[in-house]
CSV table of C-alpha atoms and ligand atoms in Angstrom, one decimal:
chain,number,residue,atom,x,y,z
L,1,MET,CA,0.0,0.0,0.0
L,2,THR,CA,1.9,3.1,-1.2
L,3,ASP,CA,0.8,6.3,0.3
L,4,PRO,CA,-0.3,8.9,-2.3
L,5,VAL,CA,1.3,11.7,-0.2
L,6,CYS,CA,4.7,10.2,-0.8
L,7,LEU,CA,4.4,9.3,-4.5
L,8,ALA,CA,6.4,12.3,-5.5
L,9,ASN,CA,9.3,11.0,-3.6
L,10,ILE,CA,9.6,7.8,-5.5
L,11,GLY,CA,10.9,9.5,-8.6
L,12,PHE,CA,14.2,7.9,-9.3
L,13,MET,CA,14.2,4.4,-7.8
L,14,LYS,CA,17.6,3.3,-6.6
L,15,SER,CA,18.7,-0.3,-7.4
L,16,LYS,CA,18.5,-1.5,-3.8
L,17,SER,CA,16.2,0.3,-1.4
L,18,ILE,CA,16.6,0.1,2.4
L,19,ASN,CA,13.4,-1.5,3.8
L,20,ILE,CA,12.8,-1.0,7.5
L,21,LEU,CA,10.1,-2.8,9.4
L,22,GLY,CA,8.7,-0.5,12.1
L,23,ILE,CA,6.9,-1.6,15.2
L,24,GLU,CA,4.9,0.6,17.6
L,25,THR,CA,3.1,-0.4,20.8
L,26,SER,CA,3.8,2.5,23.2
L,27,CYS,CA,0.2,3.2,24.1
L,28,ASP,CA,-3.1,2.0,22.7
L,29,GLU,CA,-2.3,1.3,19.0
L,30,THR,CA,-0.6,-1.9,17.8
L,31,ALA,CA,1.1,-0.8,14.6
L,32,ALA,CA,3.6,-2.2,12.1
L,33,ALA,CA,4.8,-0.7,8.8
L,34,VAL,CA,7.3,-1.3,6.1
L,35,VAL,CA,9.0,1.9,4.8
L,36,ALA,CA,11.6,2.0,2.1
L,37,ASP,CA,14.4,4.6,2.1
L,38,GLY,CA,12.8,6.6,4.9
L,39,ASN,CA,9.7,7.8,3.0
L,40,ILE,CA,8.2,5.3,0.6
L,41,ILE,CA,5.4,3.7,2.6
L,42,LYS,CA,5.0,0.1,1.5
L,43,SER,CA,2.5,-0.8,4.2
L,44,SER,CA,1.0,0.6,7.4
L,45,ILE,CA,-1.2,-1.4,9.6
L,46,ILE,CA,-2.8,-0.1,12.8
L,47,ALA,CA,-5.0,-2.0,15.2
L,48,SER,CA,-6.6,0.6,17.4
L,49,GLN,CA,-7.8,-0.2,21.0
L,50,THR,CA,-10.1,2.8,21.3
L,51,LYS,CA,-13.2,0.7,21.6
L,52,LEU,CA,-11.6,-1.3,24.5
L,53,HIS,CA,-10.8,1.8,26.5
L,54,GLU,CA,-13.8,3.9,25.6
L,55,LYS,CA,-16.0,2.9,28.5
L,56,TYR,CA,-13.2,3.7,31.0
L,57,GLY,CA,-12.7,7.2,29.6
L,58,GLY,CA,-9.0,6.6,29.4
L,59,ILE,CA,-6.3,4.0,28.8
L,60,VAL,CA,-6.2,1.0,31.1
L,61,PRO,CA,-2.6,-0.3,31.0
L,62,GLU,CA,-3.5,-4.0,31.6
L,63,ILE,CA,-6.1,-4.0,28.9
L,64,ALA,CA,-3.7,-2.2,26.5
L,65,SER,CA,-1.0,-4.8,27.2
L,66,ARG,CA,-3.3,-7.8,26.7
L,67,ALA,CA,-4.6,-6.3,23.4
L,68,HIS,CA,-1.1,-5.8,22.1
L,69,ILE,CA,-0.2,-9.4,22.8
L,70,GLU,CA,-3.3,-10.5,20.8
L,71,LYS,CA,-2.6,-8.2,17.9
L,72,ILE,CA,1.1,-7.9,17.5
L,73,TYR,CA,1.7,-11.0,15.4
L,74,PRO,CA,-1.3,-10.5,13.0
L,75,VAL,CA,-0.4,-6.8,12.6
L,76,ILE,CA,3.3,-7.5,11.7
L,77,ALA,CA,2.3,-10.4,9.4
L,78,GLU,CA,-0.2,-8.2,7.6
L,79,ALA,CA,2.3,-5.3,7.3
L,80,ILE,CA,4.9,-7.7,5.7
L,81,GLU,CA,2.3,-9.3,3.4
L,82,ARG,CA,0.8,-5.9,2.2
L,83,ALA,CA,4.3,-4.6,1.5
L,84,GLU,CA,5.0,-7.6,-0.7
L,85,VAL,CA,8.4,-8.2,0.9
L,86,GLY,CA,10.0,-11.3,2.3
L,87,GLU,CA,12.2,-11.4,5.4
L,88,ASP,CA,15.2,-11.2,3.1
L,89,ASP,CA,14.1,-7.9,1.9
L,90,ILE,CA,13.9,-6.4,5.4
L,91,ASP,CA,17.1,-4.6,6.3
L,92,ALA,CA,16.4,-3.8,9.9
L,93,ILE,CA,13.7,-3.8,12.6
L,94,ALA,CA,13.0,-0.5,14.3
L,95,VAL,CA,10.9,-0.5,17.5
L,96,ALA,CA,9.6,2.3,19.7
L,97,ASN,CA,11.1,1.4,23.2
L,98,GLN,CA,10.4,4.8,24.9
L,99,PRO,CA,8.6,6.7,26.2
L,100,GLY,CA,5.2,5.1,26.9
L,101,LEU,CA,3.5,2.5,29.0
L,102,THR,CA,6.1,-0.1,29.9
L,103,VAL,CA,3.6,-2.9,29.9
L,104,ALA,CA,2.6,-1.9,26.3
L,105,LEU,CA,6.1,-1.1,25.0
L,106,VAL,CA,7.5,-4.4,26.2
L,107,ILE,CA,5.2,-6.3,23.7
L,108,GLY,CA,6.6,-4.4,20.7
L,109,VAL,CA,10.2,-4.6,22.0
L,110,THR,CA,9.9,-8.4,22.6
L,111,ALA,CA,8.5,-9.0,19.1
L,112,ALA,CA,11.2,-6.8,17.5
L,113,LYS,CA,14.0,-8.6,19.5
L,114,THR,CA,12.6,-12.0,18.5
L,115,LEU,CA,12.5,-11.1,14.8
L,116,SER,CA,15.9,-9.5,15.0
L,117,LEU,CA,17.3,-12.8,16.4
L,118,MET,CA,15.4,-15.1,14.1
L,119,TRP,CA,16.1,-13.2,10.9
L,120,GLU,CA,19.5,-12.0,11.9
L,121,LYS,CA,18.7,-8.4,11.2
L,122,PRO,CA,19.8,-5.3,13.1
L,123,LEU,CA,17.6,-4.0,15.8
L,124,ILE,CA,17.0,-0.2,16.1
L,125,ALA,CA,15.7,1.5,19.2
L,126,ILE,CA,13.3,4.4,18.5
L,127,ASN,CA,12.2,7.3,20.8
L,128,HIS,CA,8.5,7.5,20.1
L,129,LEU,CA,8.4,11.4,20.4
L,130,HIS,CA,11.3,11.8,17.9
L,131,ALA,CA,9.4,9.4,15.6
L,132,HIS,CA,6.3,11.7,15.9
L,133,LEU,CA,8.5,14.5,14.7
L,134,GLN,CA,9.5,12.4,11.7
L,135,SER,CA,5.8,12.3,10.5
L,136,ALA,CA,6.0,16.0,9.8
L,137,VAL,CA,9.1,15.8,7.6
L,138,LEU,CA,8.2,12.5,5.9
L,139,CYS,CA,7.8,13.9,2.4
L,140,GLU,CA,9.8,17.1,2.6
L,141,LYS,CA,12.8,17.3,0.3
L,142,ASP,CA,13.9,20.9,1.0
L,143,LEU,CA,13.7,21.2,4.8
L,144,GLU,CA,15.2,24.5,5.8
L,145,LEU,CA,16.9,24.3,9.2
L,146,PRO,CA,16.9,25.1,12.0
L,147,ALA,CA,13.3,24.1,12.8
L,148,VAL,CA,11.2,24.3,15.9
L,149,ALA,CA,9.1,21.1,16.3
L,150,LEU,CA,6.0,21.0,18.5
L,151,ILE,CA,4.9,17.5,19.5
L,152,VAL,CA,1.5,17.4,21.1
L,153,SER,CA,0.1,14.0,22.1
L,154,GLY,CA,-1.8,12.3,24.8
L,155,GLY,CA,1.3,11.8,26.9
L,156,HIS,CA,3.5,14.7,25.9
L,157,THR,CA,3.7,18.3,24.9
L,158,SER,CA,7.2,19.1,23.8
L,159,LEU,CA,9.1,21.7,21.9
L,160,TYR,CA,12.4,20.8,20.1
L,161,ASP,CA,15.2,22.5,18.4
L,162,TYR,CA,15.4,20.3,15.3
L,163,ARG,CA,18.5,20.2,13.2
L,164,SER,CA,18.7,16.5,12.3
L,165,PRO,CA,16.3,13.5,12.7
L,166,LEU,CA,18.9,11.9,15.0
L,167,GLU,CA,19.4,14.6,17.7
L,168,PRO,CA,16.4,16.8,18.3
L,169,LYS,CA,17.2,19.0,21.3
L,170,LEU,CA,14.4,19.4,23.9
L,171,LEU,CA,13.6,23.1,24.5
L,172,GLY,CA,10.6,22.7,26.8
L,173,SER,CA,7.9,20.3,27.8
L,174,THR,CA,4.9,20.0,30.1
L,175,ILE,CA,5.4,20.1,33.8
L,176,ASP,CA,2.1,18.4,34.5
L,177,ASP,CA,-0.7,17.2,32.1
L,178,ALA,CA,0.0,16.9,28.4
L,179,ALA,CA,-2.3,18.8,26.0
L,180,GLY,CA,-4.0,15.6,24.7
L,181,GLU,CA,-4.5,14.4,28.3
L,182,ALA,CA,-6.2,17.8,29.1
L,183,PHE,CA,-8.5,17.3,26.0
L,184,ASP,CA,-9.3,13.7,27.2
L,185,LYS,CA,-10.0,14.8,30.8
L,186,VAL,CA,-12.1,17.8,29.8
L,187,ALA,CA,-14.1,15.6,27.4
L,188,ASN,CA,-14.7,13.3,30.4
L,189,ILE,CA,-15.9,16.2,32.5
L,190,LEU,CA,-18.3,17.2,29.7
L,191,ARG,CA,-19.5,13.6,29.1
L,192,LEU,CA,-18.2,13.7,25.6
L,193,PRO,CA,-16.9,10.4,24.1
L,194,TYR,CA,-13.4,9.1,24.3
L,195,PRO,CA,-10.9,10.0,22.8
L,196,GLY,CA,-11.5,13.5,24.0
L,197,GLY,CA,-9.6,15.5,21.3
L,198,PRO,CA,-11.8,14.7,18.3
L,199,SER,CA,-15.0,15.0,20.5
L,200,ILE,CA,-14.0,18.4,21.9
L,201,GLU,CA,-13.1,19.6,18.4
L,202,GLU,CA,-16.5,18.5,17.1
L,203,ALA,CA,-18.4,20.1,20.0
L,204,ALA,CA,-16.4,23.3,19.7
L,205,GLU,CA,-17.4,23.8,16.1
L,206,LYS,CA,-20.8,25.1,17.3
L,207,GLY,CA,-19.5,27.0,20.3
L,208,ASN,CA,-18.2,30.5,21.0
L,209,PRO,CA,-14.5,30.4,21.9
L,210,GLU,CA,-14.9,33.7,23.8
L,211,ALA,CA,-17.8,32.6,25.9
L,212,ILE,CA,-15.6,31.7,29.0
L,213,GLU,CA,-12.2,33.1,29.8
L,214,PHE,CA,-10.3,30.0,30.9
L,215,PRO,CA,-6.7,30.6,32.2
L,216,ARG,CA,-3.7,30.5,29.9
L,217,SER,CA,-0.7,29.3,31.9
L,218,MET,CA,2.5,30.8,30.4
L,219,LEU,CA,4.9,30.0,33.3
L,220,GLY,CA,6.9,33.2,33.1
L,221,ALA,CA,8.0,35.4,30.2
L,222,ASP,CA,10.8,33.2,29.0
L,223,SER,CA,9.5,29.7,29.7
L,224,LEU,CA,9.1,27.2,27.0
L,225,ASP,CA,7.5,24.7,29.3
L,226,PHE,CA,3.8,24.0,29.4
L,227,SER,CA,1.2,23.4,32.2
L,228,PHE,CA,-2.3,22.3,31.4
L,229,SER,CA,-3.5,21.0,34.7
L,230,GLY,CA,-4.8,24.5,35.7
L,231,ILE,CA,-7.2,24.8,32.8
L,232,LYS,CA,-8.5,21.3,33.3
L,233,THR,CA,-9.3,22.2,37.0
L,234,ALA,CA,-10.8,25.5,35.8
L,235,VAL,CA,-13.3,23.6,33.6
L,236,LEU,CA,-14.0,21.3,36.5
L,237,TYR,CA,-14.7,24.2,38.8
L,238,TYR,CA,-16.8,25.9,36.1
L,239,CYS,CA,-19.0,22.7,36.0
L,240,ARG,CA,-19.1,21.8,39.7
L,241,GLY,CA,-18.5,25.1,41.6
L,242,GLN,CA,-15.2,26.3,43.2
L,243,ASP,CA,-15.5,24.0,46.3
L,244,MET,CA,-16.5,21.0,44.1
L,245,LYS,CA,-19.4,20.6,46.5
L,246,GLY,CA,-22.0,22.1,44.1
L,247,GLU,CA,-24.1,19.8,41.9
L,248,ASP,CA,-22.5,18.7,38.7
L,249,LYS,CA,-24.2,21.0,36.2
L,250,VAL,CA,-23.1,19.2,33.1
L,251,ASP,CA,-26.2,16.9,32.8
L,252,SER,CA,-28.5,19.9,32.9
L,253,MET,CA,-26.5,22.0,30.4
L,254,SER,CA,-27.8,22.7,26.9
L,255,GLU,CA,-25.8,21.5,23.9
L,256,GLN,CA,-24.9,25.1,23.3
L,257,GLU,CA,-23.4,25.5,26.8
L,258,ILE,CA,-21.3,22.4,26.3
L,259,ALA,CA,-20.2,23.7,22.9
L,260,ASP,CA,-19.2,27.0,24.4
L,261,ILE,CA,-17.1,25.3,27.2
L,262,ALA,CA,-15.5,23.1,24.6
L,263,ALA,CA,-14.7,26.0,22.3
L,264,SER,CA,-13.4,28.2,25.1
L,265,PHE,CA,-11.2,25.4,26.4
L,266,GLN,CA,-9.8,24.6,23.0
L,267,ALA,CA,-9.1,28.2,22.3
L,268,ALA,CA,-7.1,28.6,25.6
L,269,VAL,CA,-5.0,25.4,24.9
L,270,VAL,CA,-4.3,26.5,21.3
L,271,ASP,CA,-3.4,30.0,22.5
L,272,VAL,CA,-0.7,28.6,24.8
L,273,LEU,CA,0.6,26.2,22.2
L,274,ILE,CA,0.9,29.0,19.6
L,275,LYS,CA,2.5,31.5,22.0
L,276,LYS,CA,5.2,29.0,23.3
L,277,THR,CA,6.0,27.9,19.7
L,278,GLU,CA,6.4,31.5,18.7
L,279,ARG,CA,8.8,32.1,21.6
L,280,ALA,CA,10.8,29.0,20.6
L,281,VAL,CA,10.9,30.2,17.0
L,282,GLU,CA,12.4,33.5,18.1
L,283,ARG,CA,14.8,31.9,20.5
L,284,ILE,CA,16.5,29.7,17.9
L,285,GLY,CA,15.9,31.7,14.8
L,286,ALA,CA,13.9,28.9,13.2
L,287,LYS,CA,13.1,28.9,9.5
L,288,THR,CA,10.6,26.1,9.7
L,289,VAL,CA,8.0,24.9,12.2
L,290,LEU,CA,7.1,21.2,12.5
L,291,LEU,CA,3.9,19.9,14.0
L,292,GLY,CA,3.2,16.3,15.0
L,293,GLY,CA,1.5,14.1,17.6
L,294,GLY,CA,-2.2,13.2,18.0
L,295,VAL,CA,-3.3,16.7,18.9
L,296,ALA,CA,-1.8,17.9,15.6
L,297,ALA,CA,-5.0,16.5,14.0
L,298,ASN,CA,-6.8,19.5,15.5
L,299,ASN,CA,-7.9,21.9,12.8
L,300,GLN,CA,-7.8,25.0,15.1
L,301,LEU,CA,-4.2,24.3,16.1
L,302,ARG,CA,-3.2,23.6,12.4
L,303,ASN,CA,-4.9,26.8,11.2
L,304,ARG,CA,-3.6,29.1,13.9
L,305,LEU,CA,-0.1,27.8,13.6
L,306,GLN,CA,-0.3,28.4,9.8
L,307,THR,CA,-1.3,32.0,10.5
L,308,MET,CA,1.5,32.4,13.0
L,309,CYS,CA,4.0,31.2,10.4
L,310,GLU,CA,2.6,33.3,7.6
L,311,THR,CA,2.6,36.5,9.7
L,312,ALA,CA,6.0,36.0,11.3
L,313,VAL,CA,8.8,38.3,10.0
L,314,PRO,CA,10.4,36.7,8.0
L,315,ALA,CA,7.6,34.1,7.3
L,316,LYS,CA,8.3,30.5,8.4
L,317,LYS,CA,7.4,27.4,6.5
L,318,LEU,CA,5.0,25.1,8.4
L,319,LEU,CA,5.2,21.3,8.0
L,320,VAL,CA,2.4,19.4,9.5
L,321,ALA,CA,2.1,15.6,9.7
L,322,PRO,CA,-0.5,14.2,7.4
L,323,LYS,CA,-3.6,13.5,9.5
L,324,GLN,CA,-3.3,9.7,9.3
L,325,TYR,CA,0.2,10.0,10.7
L,326,CYS,CA,-0.5,12.4,13.5
L,327,THR,CA,-1.8,9.7,15.9
L,328,ASP,CA,0.4,6.7,16.8
L,329,ASN,CA,1.6,4.7,13.8
L,330,ALA,CA,4.6,2.6,12.8
L,331,VAL,CA,5.4,4.5,9.6
L,332,MET,CA,7.1,7.2,11.7
L,333,VAL,CA,9.0,4.6,13.6
L,334,ALA,CA,10.3,2.9,10.4
L,335,SER,CA,11.1,6.3,8.8
L,336,LEU,CA,13.3,7.4,11.8
L,337,GLY,CA,14.7,3.8,11.8
L,338,TYR,CA,16.0,4.4,8.3
L,339,HIS,CA,18.1,7.5,9.5
L,340,LYS,CA,19.4,5.5,12.4
L,341,PHE,CA,20.2,2.6,10.0
L,342,LYS,CA,22.2,4.9,7.8
L,343,ALA,CA,24.1,6.2,10.9
L,344,LYS,CA,24.6,2.6,12.0
L,345,LEU,CA,23.0,3.3,15.4
L,346,PHE,CA,21.9,-0.2,16.3
L,347,ALA,CA,20.6,-1.6,19.6
L,348,ASP,CA,21.3,-5.1,20.9
L,349,LEU,CA,19.1,-7.8,22.5
L,350,THR,CA,19.4,-6.2,25.9
L,351,LEU,CA,17.1,-3.5,24.7
L,352,GLU,CA,14.4,-2.7,27.3
L,353,PRO,CA,11.3,-0.6,27.3
L,354,LYS,CA,11.5,2.7,29.2
L,355,ALA,CA,8.5,4.8,30.5
L,356,CYS,CA,10.4,8.1,30.1
L,357,GLY,CA,12.5,9.5,27.3
L,358,LEU,CA,12.6,13.1,26.1
V,1,KG4,O1,0.0,10.8,19.6
V,1,KG4,P1,-1.2,10.0,20.1
V,1,KG4,O2,-1.9,9.1,19.1
V,1,KG4,O3,-0.8,9.1,21.3
V,1,KG4,C1,0.2,9.5,22.2
V,1,KG4,O4,1.4,9.3,21.9
V,1,KG4,O5,-0.3,9.9,23.3
V,1,KG4,O6,-2.1,11.1,20.7
V,1,KG4,C2,-3.4,10.8,21.2
V,1,KG4,C3,-4.0,12.1,21.8
V,1,KG4,C4,-5.3,11.9,22.6
V,1,KG4,O7,-5.1,12.6,23.8
V,1,KG4,C5,-6.4,12.5,21.7
V,1,KG4,O8,-7.4,13.0,22.4
V,1,KG4,C6,-5.6,13.6,21.0
V,1,KG4,O9,-4.3,13.0,20.7
V,1,KG4,N1,-6.3,14.0,19.7
V,1,KG4,C7,-6.7,15.2,19.5
V,1,KG4,C8,-7.4,15.2,18.2
V,1,KG4,N2,-7.2,13.9,17.7
V,1,KG4,C9,-6.6,13.2,18.6
V,1,KG4,N3,-6.7,16.3,20.3
V,1,KG4,C10,-7.3,17.4,19.8
V,1,KG4,N4,-7.9,17.5,18.6
V,1,KG4,C11,-8.0,16.4,17.8
V,1,KG4,N5,-8.6,16.4,16.6
V,2,ZN,ZN1,2.2,9.2,20.3
């Protein structure tokens, strides 16, 4: 399955392309992909667990782990079949080993180690956040550097100074909740379906973003860190009263009131993300801005960042991950794996999953 987004990059086919099998199990998606030469997508298979976690309003680690065990083999087998490659055509196996839920990461890492041993292929360890960043540059041939990369996902909100795929330098990150986590928790408060990001975005379309003035936490004039727990609490207080002893008003709210809260919350989160990215761009003199991670699927964020880049002096180029590669996938893992393969940055069979990793 060749992605149309990347057809332009096929152009001149080299005699022997480098095929990387990517494996991703850091959270609630079991994914595998085969990518040639870093950007020719031969297959991308994703088994989403959204339905399993929906009724809990968030991810339950034990359920995620069990679902990965069930799906990992069929997902990898399908990725290889759809790519129409044999094991001999695979040059290396890249796997996300950090950051994420260790009980989930361990399934992908174990599968990758097993295949590496059986097929005698190099193993490549991938940082899941750096891989998200790769989704934004997947099809770009003329990337002007330095770039500022904003990665906004369910577990992380991070700004990077990006000068090469191998060594993005962290400029700032969340000190409490991630942006996606705030979307999920606020959706929960508003009784909107999980995952919260798309539900809030949909509800916000009919709402007034200026209806409620939720706080925008900037953490000081120079800070590139983020904090989203305050705004989540502000929404909770708005719905339940300051002392949390009042009745929960959500059930008696009209659809318009819910839409106004969703729109005002979304506007506040996007304001903070834009302002901090603008600061980072000024700080490093960036020529390009990269956007990736699950929350990058949000149209408000994409449009506002586009405006920020167009109105900056001088204007910046914005590269946003295609929507299907914003949320977790293995294409981004295989793509970054290609760069690590070229740099001969291999792992060995002692590779372990790690919950943290910036
Ligand atoms: O990157 P991702 O798939 O998983 C992690 O690495 O965490 O991101 C998932 C997050 C969830 O919090 C989800 O609510 C959020 O991305 N998300 C969105 C949208 N689509 C997904 N947030 C805001 N607007 C969206 N359209
Ligand atoms: Zn992710």
